[in-house]
Phi, psi and omega in degrees: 000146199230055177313113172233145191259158156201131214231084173278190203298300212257007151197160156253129172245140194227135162249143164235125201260150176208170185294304202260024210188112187267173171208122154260141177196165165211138184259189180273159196305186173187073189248129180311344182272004178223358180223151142245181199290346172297348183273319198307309193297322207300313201278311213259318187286358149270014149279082193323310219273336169256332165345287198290355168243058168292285200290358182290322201304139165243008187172142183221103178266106164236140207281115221207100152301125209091358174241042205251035166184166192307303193336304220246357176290315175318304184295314168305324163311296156356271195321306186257036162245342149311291210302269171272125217276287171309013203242143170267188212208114164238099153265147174216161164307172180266345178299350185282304145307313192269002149261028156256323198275346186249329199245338151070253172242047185248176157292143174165156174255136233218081212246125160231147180228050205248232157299330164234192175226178185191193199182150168170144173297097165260136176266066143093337202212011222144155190222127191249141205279127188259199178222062200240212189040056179256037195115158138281320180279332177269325202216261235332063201269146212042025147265178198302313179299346184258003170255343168322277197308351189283308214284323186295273173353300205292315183267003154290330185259003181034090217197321200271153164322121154343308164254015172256337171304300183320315190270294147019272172325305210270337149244060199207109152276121182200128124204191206331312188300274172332327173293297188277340159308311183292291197295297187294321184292303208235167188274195195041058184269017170303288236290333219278308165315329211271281191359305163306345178260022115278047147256012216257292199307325150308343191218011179322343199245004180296116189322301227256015166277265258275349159279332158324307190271296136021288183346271185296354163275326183286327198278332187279306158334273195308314209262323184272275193286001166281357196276328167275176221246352188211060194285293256265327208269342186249153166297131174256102160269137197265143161209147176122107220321343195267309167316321189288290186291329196252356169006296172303308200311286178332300184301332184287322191289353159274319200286341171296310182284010205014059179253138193243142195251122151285239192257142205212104177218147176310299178224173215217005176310274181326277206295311157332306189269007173281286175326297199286336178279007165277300174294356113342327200094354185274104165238163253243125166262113178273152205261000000 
């Protein structure tokens, strides 16, 4: 069996392939910088649906937010070579799936916009390594976590509209107190933060959303994708719930930028576990 991952901070989706049988499922994120390999196990043995072929797996690619060095590739490796014991165990960063899953062998810049963000060069064959990806405290600009905190802010500092405070209030218990328990106190305050930018989609079409989404679209542009010099000549492909709901916006705030927007996919799974049983040898007989 041949198992593949692809993991941001707040879920992992994962397929695994066998002659008679594919399986999809997903878990809670597993990004290294908030989990270790005991967690790693903890998170896969409270799963039914891959448990009973911990020992069937013989390879695992997984795909990883947070896995972008020897360090943090280890602990997740740690974790899921416990789990399956019998496995060989291959990590990569997640800018790496989602440049197999959007741009396949093509040129192209390889963009996530999910709970956090990224950015990387892929030539066809490789993902070159940048100097983006810094966080929720430092970077993730035009993810779920940096419009969390705009929309989060904004009505903490009553700043947001009168009737979107309102609508807010009532879907969200929040103040101050609360605020800084969940971010300083408890973990995953990415995830936690994140949270908060789908209230943006119920209020998608309100002039002061759609200056948000401008924003944070715009931010992403100036600090990420302007940093390559032949921005203007490549395709930006996307994967990640915030690229995915919010698209139009996106697409208009680029095409303002004469920036050309490629493939926009939700998850980036399906197209990862395809590339990879391809470069296997495998191909998938459709019924």
């Amino acid at each position: 069996m041949i198992l593949v991952a692809d993991s941001g901070s707040s879920k992992t989706d994962w397929m695994a392939y066998s002659p008679n049988q594919i399986l999809s499922f997903s878990t809670q994120g597993i990004n290294p910088y908030f989990v270790n390999a005991h967690d790693v196990v903890k998170i896969l043995s409270k799963n039914k649906e891959i448990a009973p072929y911990a020992t069937a797996v013989k390879e695992v690619y997984f795909f990883g937010s947070g896995c972008s060095s020897p360090d943090k590739h280890e602990i997740i490796s740690n974790g899921l070579s416990a789990f399956f014991t019998k496995a060989f165990i291959s990590v990569d960063h997640d800018l790496i799936g989602s440049a197999y899953a959007t741009c396949g062998d093509k040129k192209g810049l390889a963009c996530i916009l999910g709970t956090g963000s990224n950015i990387s060069y892929y030539d066809g064959k490789s993902v070159h390594d940048g100097k983006h990806g810094l966080g929720y405290v430092l970077g993730d600009e035009g993810s779920g976590t940096y419009f969390g905190k705009k929309i989060l802010l904004s009505f903490l500092y009553q700043t947001m509209p009168a009737d979107l405070c309102e609508a807010f209030a009532k879907a969200y218990e929040v103040n101050k107190d609360i605020v800084i328990e969940n971010i300083y106190q408890k973990p995953l305050p990415n995830s936690y933060l994140a949270g908060f930018s789908r209230f943006m989609k119920a209020h998608q079409s309100h002039p002061f959303i759609q200056q948000v989404l401008h924003d944070g679209f715009q931010e992403f542009i100036d600090t990420n994708v302007k940093d390559y010099k032949s921005y203007r000549s490549l395709d930006c492909n996307f994967v990640g719930s915030i690229a995915y709901y919010y698209q139009d916006e996106l697409r208009a705030t680029f095409a303002a930028n004469h920036i050309k927007v490629g493939k926009i996919l939700q998850k980036p799974i399906e197209g990862i576990f395809d590339y990879i049983l391809k470069r296997e040898g495998i191909t998938l007989q459709m019924s």
